[in-house]
Amino acid sequence: MKTALFIGLSLLLVGCSASTPEPAKTADSATSAGASGQTGPKRYPMHGKVLGVDAAEKSAKIDAGPIGDWMGAMTMSYPVKDSAELAKMSAGSTIDATVFVDGDNFWVGEVKMAAATAASGAK
Ligand SMILES: [Cu+2]
């Protein structure tokens, strides 16, 4: 449907420029570091297909479905901090993973092969 496509595209545009200019945090960080009470990055489940892996860049291009309220369904490049996680991915594999979002930073981890194409048989 055209409307749906249009909405999808605008979401896509909004999604990729996810760098909301954050008001510069007040610079008196010295004393209470964990004052904001947030423990670590946000986590979003991701399901997608790996289109390519760039070991040098430590990133993977992934065609993923919508990722929570953070990103619409789209194909983009995701940093993968942990090279052990990166090593689990290869072009063509379907994965379940977690996207970690920490302010303007995001990366993919907790990569698991999804039983996508392996559905040929058993239970
Ligand atoms: Cu995006």
XYZ file of C-alpha atoms and ligand atoms in Angstrom:
124
model
C 0.000 0.000 0.000
C 1.368 3.374 -0.906
C 0.653 4.996 2.412
C 2.393 2.267 4.304
C 5.375 2.524 2.048
C 5.538 6.253 2.537
C 5.387 5.936 6.287
C 8.010 3.257 6.111
C 10.299 5.491 4.134
C 9.945 8.416 6.462
C 10.570 6.168 9.425
C 13.604 4.934 7.636
C 14.926 8.428 7.171
C 14.249 9.377 10.745
C 15.690 6.106 11.900
C 19.048 6.400 10.310
C 19.774 9.890 11.479
C 19.191 8.773 15.005
C 21.682 11.277 16.317
C 19.392 13.563 18.243
C 21.427 16.545 19.292
C 21.646 16.053 22.980
C 21.928 19.125 25.136
C 25.503 19.224 26.290
C 25.604 17.622 29.656
C 26.599 19.895 32.445
C 30.289 19.555 32.896
C 30.408 19.011 36.631
C 30.822 15.294 36.214
C 33.496 14.954 38.853
C 31.399 13.882 41.793
C 28.438 11.637 41.114
C 29.061 9.694 37.941
C 26.053 7.421 37.975
C 23.600 10.117 38.957
C 21.244 9.623 36.040
C 20.354 6.216 37.398
C 20.483 4.450 34.047
C 22.413 1.250 34.170
C 24.137 0.607 30.889
C 22.905 0.787 27.337
C 19.398 0.047 26.165
C 18.886 -3.344 24.616
C 16.722 -4.130 21.628
C 16.156 -7.558 20.132
C 17.090 -7.767 16.488
C 16.249 -10.288 13.839
C 17.826 -9.985 10.458
C 19.913 -11.317 7.653
C 23.601 -10.625 7.403
C 24.497 -9.248 4.005
C 28.151 -8.740 4.641
C 30.800 -8.562 7.318
C 33.659 -6.104 7.425
C 36.261 -7.507 9.755
C 38.560 -4.500 9.408
C 35.807 -2.057 10.269
C 34.289 -4.407 12.798
C 30.873 -3.925 11.334
C 28.208 -5.953 9.635
C 25.643 -4.972 7.080
C 22.347 -6.360 8.241
C 18.904 -6.387 6.696
C 16.899 -6.229 9.893
C 13.281 -5.950 10.848
C 12.108 -3.147 13.069
C 14.227 -2.757 16.167
C 11.941 -1.716 18.968
C 11.148 1.983 18.849
C 14.696 2.734 17.887
C 14.926 1.826 14.214
C 12.521 0.855 11.487
C 13.083 -2.123 9.260
C 16.038 -1.334 7.062
C 19.375 -2.456 5.783
C 22.302 -0.719 7.338
C 25.725 -1.203 8.734
C 26.036 -1.959 12.410
C 29.196 -1.783 14.454
C 30.041 -5.014 16.231
C 32.333 -4.265 19.133
C 33.216 -7.799 20.048
C 35.156 -9.626 17.369
C 33.964 -12.938 18.782
C 30.435 -11.806 18.003
C 31.486 -10.614 14.586
C 33.062 -13.981 13.886
C 29.686 -15.664 14.339
C 28.276 -13.754 11.412
C 28.769 -14.408 7.773
C 27.060 -13.168 4.670
C 23.787 -14.953 4.163
C 23.247 -16.056 7.723
C 20.076 -15.162 9.536
C 20.622 -14.037 13.076
C 18.941 -13.093 16.265
C 20.972 -10.549 18.114
C 20.781 -7.662 20.503
C 21.286 -4.057 19.537
C 22.779 -2.032 22.344
C 22.032 1.670 22.235
C 23.872 4.072 24.458
C 23.125 7.647 23.526
C 24.481 8.182 20.034
C 26.400 4.930 20.144
C 25.035 1.602 19.109
C 26.434 -1.800 18.391
C 25.340 -5.372 17.913
C 26.064 -8.249 20.242
C 24.685 -11.502 21.614
C 24.563 -12.943 18.135
C 22.768 -16.228 17.642
C 22.091 -18.089 14.480
C 18.391 -18.134 13.781
C 16.980 -21.433 12.614
C 15.701 -19.782 9.472
C 16.690 -21.962 6.589
C 17.406 -24.956 8.794
C 13.666 -25.540 9.143
C 13.991 -28.473 6.799
C 12.728 -31.400 8.768
C 12.699 -32.514 12.400
C 10.504 -31.020 15.073
Cu 19.066 2.849 10.289
